[in-house]
PDB file of C-alpha atoms in Angstrom:
ATOM      1  CA  UNK A 164      75.036 -41.091 -63.047  1.00  0.00           C
ATOM      2  CA  UNK A 165      74.956 -38.234 -65.551  1.00  0.00           C
ATOM      3  CA  UNK A 166      77.778 -37.061 -67.779  1.00  0.00           C
ATOM      4  CA  UNK A 167      78.703 -33.773 -69.375  1.00  0.00           C
ATOM      5  CA  UNK A 168      76.792 -33.682 -72.667  1.00  0.00           C
ATOM      6  CA  UNK A 169      78.436 -32.485 -75.836  1.00  0.00           C
ATOM      7  CA  UNK A 170      81.960 -32.774 -74.460  1.00  0.00           C
ATOM      8  CA  UNK A 171      83.256 -34.121 -77.765  1.00  0.00           C
ATOM      9  CA  UNK A 172      84.944 -36.949 -75.871  1.00  0.00           C
ATOM     10  CA  UNK A 173      85.561 -39.886 -78.217  1.00  0.00           C
ATOM     11  CA  UNK A 174      86.034 -42.480 -75.472  1.00  0.00           C
ATOM     12  CA  UNK A 175      82.891 -42.726 -73.274  1.00  0.00           C
ATOM     13  CA  UNK A 176      84.882 -44.419 -70.495  1.00  0.00           C
ATOM     14  CA  UNK A 177      86.897 -41.207 -70.064  1.00  0.00           C
ATOM     15  CA  UNK A 178      83.854 -39.018 -69.409  1.00  0.00           C
ATOM     16  CA  UNK A 179      83.808 -37.153 -66.132  1.00  0.00           C
ATOM     17  CA  UNK A 180      80.709 -37.608 -63.986  1.00  0.00           C
ATOM     18  CA  UNK A 181      79.013 -34.433 -62.756  1.00  0.00           C
ATOM     19  CA  UNK A 182      78.689 -34.465 -58.975  1.00  0.00           C
ATOM     20  CA  UNK A 183      77.144 -31.031 -58.432  1.00  0.00           C
ATOM     21  CA  UNK A 184      74.730 -28.897 -60.453  1.00  0.00           C
ATOM     22  CA  UNK A 185      76.242 -26.784 -63.191  1.00  0.00           C
ATOM     23  CA  UNK A 186      77.135 -23.239 -62.196  1.00  0.00           C
ATOM     24  CA  UNK A 187      76.037 -20.157 -64.054  1.00  0.00           C
ATOM     25  CA  UNK A 188      73.227 -19.343 -66.409  1.00  0.00           C
ATOM     26  CA  UNK A 189      73.722 -19.311 -70.152  1.00  0.00           C
ATOM     27  CA  UNK A 190      72.620 -15.819 -71.136  1.00  0.00           C
ATOM     28  CA  UNK A 191      71.265 -15.473 -74.658  1.00  0.00           C
ATOM     29  CA  UNK A 192      71.584 -12.097 -76.358  1.00  0.00           C
ATOM     30  CA  UNK A 193      68.777 -12.960 -78.808  1.00  0.00           C
ATOM     31  CA  UNK A 194      66.053 -14.038 -76.424  1.00  0.00           C
ATOM     32  CA  UNK A 195      64.580 -13.845 -72.942  1.00  0.00           C
ATOM     33  CA  UNK A 196      66.744 -14.850 -70.003  1.00  0.00           C
ATOM     34  CA  UNK A 197      64.326 -15.483 -67.177  1.00  0.00           C
ATOM     35  CA  UNK A 198      65.579 -17.615 -64.311  1.00  0.00           C
ATOM     36  CA  UNK A 199      63.594 -19.438 -61.640  1.00  0.00           C
ATOM     37  CA  UNK A 200      65.604 -19.325 -58.405  1.00  0.00           C
ATOM     38  CA  UNK A 201      65.129 -21.082 -55.074  1.00  0.00           C
ATOM     39  CA  UNK A 202      67.183 -20.099 -52.022  1.00  0.00           C
ATOM     40  CA  UNK A 203      66.916 -21.924 -48.689  1.00  0.00           C
ATOM     41  CA  UNK A 204      67.652 -20.814 -45.167  1.00  0.00           C
ATOM     42  CA  UNK A 205      70.542 -22.406 -43.332  1.00  0.00           C
ATOM     43  CA  UNK A 206      69.426 -25.687 -41.759  1.00  0.00           C
ATOM     44  CA  UNK A 207      65.966 -24.890 -43.180  1.00  0.00           C
ATOM     45  CA  UNK A 208      65.256 -22.640 -40.181  1.00  0.00           C
ATOM     46  CA  UNK A 209      61.829 -21.016 -40.353  1.00  0.00           C
ATOM     47  CA  UNK A 210      62.413 -17.246 -40.210  1.00  0.00           C
ATOM     48  CA  UNK A 211      61.782 -15.900 -43.730  1.00  0.00           C
ATOM     49  CA  UNK A 212      58.001 -15.410 -43.663  1.00  0.00           C
ATOM     50  CA  UNK A 213      57.753 -12.195 -41.674  1.00  0.00           C
ATOM     51  CA  UNK A 214      56.955  -8.630 -42.770  1.00  0.00           C
ATOM     52  CA  UNK A 215      60.350  -7.158 -41.833  1.00  0.00           C
ATOM     53  CA  UNK A 216      62.216  -9.752 -43.913  1.00  0.00           C
ATOM     54  CA  UNK A 217      59.919  -9.190 -46.884  1.00  0.00           C
ATOM     55  CA  UNK A 218      60.381  -5.391 -46.697  1.00  0.00           C
ATOM     56  CA  UNK A 219      64.156  -5.739 -46.445  1.00  0.00           C
ATOM     57  CA  UNK A 220      64.499  -8.177 -49.352  1.00  0.00           C
ATOM     58  CA  UNK A 221      62.056  -6.256 -51.558  1.00  0.00           C
ATOM     59  CA  UNK A 222      63.973  -3.023 -50.925  1.00  0.00           C
ATOM     60  CA  UNK A 223      67.325  -4.709 -51.618  1.00  0.00           C
ATOM     61  CA  UNK A 224      66.131  -6.195 -54.895  1.00  0.00           C
ATOM     62  CA  UNK A 225      64.515  -2.925 -55.951  1.00  0.00           C
ATOM     63  CA  UNK A 226      67.261  -0.454 -55.049  1.00  0.00           C
ATOM     64  CA  UNK A 227      70.592  -2.137 -54.284  1.00  0.00           C
ATOM     65  CA  UNK A 228      70.983  -5.604 -55.817  1.00  0.00           C
ATOM     66  CA  UNK A 229      69.957  -4.654 -59.355  1.00  0.00           C
ATOM     67  CA  UNK A 230      72.516  -6.526 -61.472  1.00  0.00           C
ATOM     68  CA  UNK A 231      69.697  -9.064 -61.853  1.00  0.00           C
ATOM     69  CA  UNK A 232      66.116  -7.778 -61.741  1.00  0.00           C
ATOM     70  CA  UNK A 233      63.644  -9.637 -59.564  1.00  0.00           C
ATOM     71  CA  UNK A 234      60.102  -9.919 -60.853  1.00  0.00           C
ATOM     72  CA  UNK A 235      57.689 -12.127 -58.897  1.00  0.00           C
ATOM     73  CA  UNK A 236      58.768 -13.704 -55.625  1.00  0.00           C
ATOM     74  CA  UNK A 237      57.316 -15.674 -52.723  1.00  0.00           C
ATOM     75  CA  UNK A 238      58.768 -16.215 -49.257  1.00  0.00           C
ATOM     76  CA  UNK A 239      58.070 -19.443 -47.411  1.00  0.00           C
ATOM     77  CA  UNK A 240      59.193 -19.858 -43.796  1.00  0.00           C
ATOM     78  CA  UNK A 241      62.379 -21.732 -44.768  1.00  0.00           C
ATOM     79  CA  UNK A 242      62.983 -20.893 -48.443  1.00  0.00           C
ATOM     80  CA  UNK A 243      62.139 -18.396 -51.153  1.00  0.00           C
ATOM     81  CA  UNK A 244      61.321 -18.599 -54.839  1.00  0.00           C
ATOM     82  CA  UNK A 245      61.817 -15.790 -57.313  1.00  0.00           C
ATOM     83  CA  UNK A 246      61.990 -15.059 -61.002  1.00  0.00           C
ATOM     84  CA  UNK A 247      64.800 -12.834 -62.223  1.00  0.00           C
ATOM     85  CA  UNK A 248      66.567 -11.691 -65.373  1.00  0.00           C
ATOM     86  CA  UNK A 249      70.034 -10.212 -65.926  1.00  0.00           C
ATOM     87  CA  UNK A 250      70.312  -6.440 -66.018  1.00  0.00           C
ATOM     88  CA  UNK A 251      74.108  -6.084 -65.899  1.00  0.00           C
ATOM     89  CA  UNK A 252      75.916  -8.862 -67.771  1.00  0.00           C
ATOM     90  CA  UNK A 253      79.132  -8.299 -65.787  1.00  0.00           C
ATOM     91  CA  UNK A 254      77.601 -10.155 -62.841  1.00  0.00           C
ATOM     92  CA  UNK A 255      76.913 -13.885 -62.787  1.00  0.00           C
ATOM     93  CA  UNK A 256      73.826 -15.080 -60.984  1.00  0.00           C
ATOM     94  CA  UNK A 257      76.018 -16.664 -58.288  1.00  0.00           C
ATOM     95  CA  UNK A 258      77.812 -13.374 -57.645  1.00  0.00           C
ATOM     96  CA  UNK A 259      74.481 -11.505 -57.501  1.00  0.00           C
ATOM     97  CA  UNK A 260      72.975 -14.044 -55.062  1.00  0.00           C
ATOM     98  CA  UNK A 261      76.015 -13.733 -52.812  1.00  0.00           C
ATOM     99  CA  UNK A 262      75.830  -9.930 -52.986  1.00  0.00           C
ATOM    100  CA  UNK A 263      72.213  -9.587 -51.850  1.00  0.00           C
ATOM    101  CA  UNK A 264      72.638 -12.242 -49.153  1.00  0.00           C
ATOM    102  CA  UNK A 265      75.662 -10.352 -47.821  1.00  0.00           C
ATOM    103  CA  UNK A 266      73.752  -7.046 -47.899  1.00  0.00           C
ATOM    104  CA  UNK A 267      70.835  -8.665 -46.103  1.00  0.00           C
ATOM    105  CA  UNK A 268      73.111 -10.057 -43.384  1.00  0.00           C
ATOM    106  CA  UNK A 269      74.815  -6.690 -42.852  1.00  0.00           C
ATOM    107  CA  UNK A 270      71.530  -4.777 -42.745  1.00  0.00           C
ATOM    108  CA  UNK A 271      70.100  -7.135 -40.175  1.00  0.00           C
ATOM    109  CA  UNK A 272      73.119  -7.613 -37.934  1.00  0.00           C
ATOM    110  CA  UNK A 273      72.261  -4.334 -36.164  1.00  0.00           C
ATOM    111  CA  UNK A 274      68.525  -4.996 -35.798  1.00  0.00           C
ATOM    112  CA  UNK A 275      68.584  -8.733 -35.293  1.00  0.00           C
ATOM    113  CA  UNK A 276      67.742  -8.803 -31.602  1.00  0.00           C
ATOM    114  CA  UNK A 277      65.934  -5.523 -31.030  1.00  0.00           C
ATOM    115  CA  UNK A 278      62.416  -6.019 -29.691  1.00  0.00           C
ATOM    116  CA  UNK A 279      59.558  -4.485 -31.661  1.00  0.00           C
ATOM    117  CA  UNK A 280      56.487  -4.266 -29.508  1.00  0.00           C
ATOM    118  CA  UNK A 281      55.541  -7.737 -28.313  1.00  0.00           C
ATOM    119  CA  UNK A 282      57.671  -9.773 -30.694  1.00  0.00           C
ATOM    120  CA  UNK A 283      61.387  -9.925 -31.236  1.00  0.00           C
ATOM    121  CA  UNK A 284      62.811  -9.896 -34.752  1.00  0.00           C
ATOM    122  CA  UNK A 285      65.082 -12.889 -35.296  1.00  0.00           C
ATOM    123  CA  UNK A 286      66.748 -13.333 -38.661  1.00  0.00           C
ATOM    124  CA  UNK A 287      68.791 -16.336 -39.583  1.00  0.00           C
ATOM    125  CA  UNK A 288      71.219 -17.046 -42.378  1.00  0.00           C
ATOM    126  CA  UNK A 289      70.831 -18.392 -45.878  1.00  0.00           C
ATOM    127  CA  UNK A 290      72.427 -21.550 -47.215  1.00  0.00           C
ATOM    128  CA  UNK A 291      75.238 -20.843 -49.632  1.00  0.00           C
ATOM    129  CA  UNK A 292      74.260 -20.516 -53.274  1.00  0.00           C
ATOM    130  CA  UNK A 293      70.842 -21.335 -54.641  1.00  0.00           C
ATOM    131  CA  UNK A 294      69.130 -23.576 -57.161  1.00  0.00           C
ATOM    132  CA  UNK A 295      68.339 -21.963 -60.485  1.00  0.00           C
ATOM    133  CA  UNK A 296      66.740 -23.000 -63.727  1.00  0.00           C
ATOM    134  CA  UNK A 297      66.566 -20.951 -66.920  1.00  0.00           C
ATOM    135  CA  UNK A 298      63.036 -20.691 -68.266  1.00  0.00           C
ATOM    136  CA  UNK A 299      62.510 -21.274 -71.951  1.00  0.00           C
ATOM    137  CA  UNK A 300      59.168 -19.564 -72.505  1.00  0.00           C
ATOM    138  CA  UNK A 301      56.126 -17.919 -70.954  1.00  0.00           C
ATOM    139  CA  UNK A 302      54.397 -21.265 -70.531  1.00  0.00           C
ATOM    140  CA  UNK A 303      57.275 -22.511 -68.415  1.00  0.00           C
ATOM    141  CA  UNK A 304      56.995 -19.364 -66.276  1.00  0.00           C
ATOM    142  CA  UNK A 305      53.238 -19.833 -65.837  1.00  0.00           C
ATOM    143  CA  UNK A 306      53.724 -23.445 -64.704  1.00  0.00           C
ATOM    144  CA  UNK A 307      56.445 -22.521 -62.218  1.00  0.00           C
ATOM    145  CA  UNK A 308      54.505 -19.520 -60.826  1.00  0.00           C
ATOM    146  CA  UNK A 309      51.434 -21.708 -60.300  1.00  0.00           C
ATOM    147  CA  UNK A 310      53.596 -24.212 -58.427  1.00  0.00           C
ATOM    148  CA  UNK A 311      55.180 -21.436 -56.321  1.00  0.00           C
ATOM    149  CA  UNK A 312      51.842 -19.851 -55.409  1.00  0.00           C
ATOM    150  CA  UNK A 313      50.477 -23.228 -54.284  1.00  0.00           C
ATOM    151  CA  UNK A 314      53.363 -23.747 -51.822  1.00  0.00           C
ATOM    152  CA  UNK A 315      51.704 -22.022 -48.824  1.00  0.00           C
ATOM    153  CA  UNK A 316      48.428 -23.856 -49.499  1.00  0.00           C
ATOM    154  CA  UNK A 317      50.128 -27.262 -49.742  1.00  0.00           C
ATOM    155  CA  UNK A 318      52.035 -26.493 -46.529  1.00  0.00           C
ATOM    156  CA  UNK A 319      48.737 -25.802 -44.747  1.00  0.00           C
ATOM    157  CA  UNK A 320      49.594 -22.155 -44.063  1.00  0.00           C
ATOM    158  CA  UNK A 321      46.628 -20.616 -45.932  1.00  0.00           C
ATOM    159  CA  UNK A 322      43.474 -21.763 -47.690  1.00  0.00           C
ATOM    160  CA  UNK A 323      44.095 -19.844 -50.924  1.00  0.00           C
ATOM    161  CA  UNK A 324      47.271 -18.589 -52.682  1.00  0.00           C
ATOM    162  CA  UNK A 325      45.893 -15.044 -52.539  1.00  0.00           C
ATOM    163  CA  UNK A 326      45.795 -15.237 -48.726  1.00  0.00           C
ATOM    164  CA  UNK A 327      49.586 -15.582 -48.428  1.00  0.00           C
ATOM    165  CA  UNK A 328      51.017 -12.123 -47.585  1.00  0.00           C
ATOM    166  CA  UNK A 329      54.700 -12.872 -48.257  1.00  0.00           C
ATOM    167  CA  UNK A 330      54.753 -12.512 -52.026  1.00  0.00           C
ATOM    168  CA  UNK A 331      55.136  -9.648 -54.429  1.00  0.00           C
ATOM    169  CA  UNK A 332      56.644  -8.185 -57.568  1.00  0.00           C
ATOM    170  CA  UNK A 333      59.695  -5.943 -57.588  1.00  0.00           C
ATOM    171  CA  UNK A 334      60.217  -5.158 -61.290  1.00  0.00           C
ATOM    172  CA  UNK A 335      57.957  -5.645 -64.284  1.00  0.00           C
ATOM    173  CA  UNK A 336      59.841  -7.967 -66.642  1.00  0.00           C
ATOM    174  CA  UNK A 337      58.378  -8.947 -69.977  1.00  0.00           C
ATOM    175  CA  UNK A 338      59.132 -11.843 -72.283  1.00  0.00           C
TER     176      UNK A 338
END
């Protein structure tokens, strides 16, 4: 069981155990604030890896949900990974995640069951929240991006990371 570090508590028996991950991202004014984020679909349903979903999310992150800027991202069938950095400090990462998920749901409620040629577009829902980790340096980013790009290969979906079509870059973010 883990405890809140640095609480200043003199009596260790009075420490409060943490039962859920900490909320928020500590934003540093003096350094980079890159975050590695993973968001899963509800019940891990496999609907994310399709061109219409990628176009919709990319457009949202580029033009609407810009309080945090998305750099590189990759969509797997049941989850997504992305790297982002704060652009407007008035919005927490949790609020931003909720905003783009809500926009996505509203945009797709009208087109959810309209046939397009031979296939029917079916979008699901996201789980609430997401899992995020603040990156400390460029090396940490490189390690995480390598891991992310290997996901489709390890899942047996493609032979090479470059073969996976559901990845991209929205904004150029530098360290």
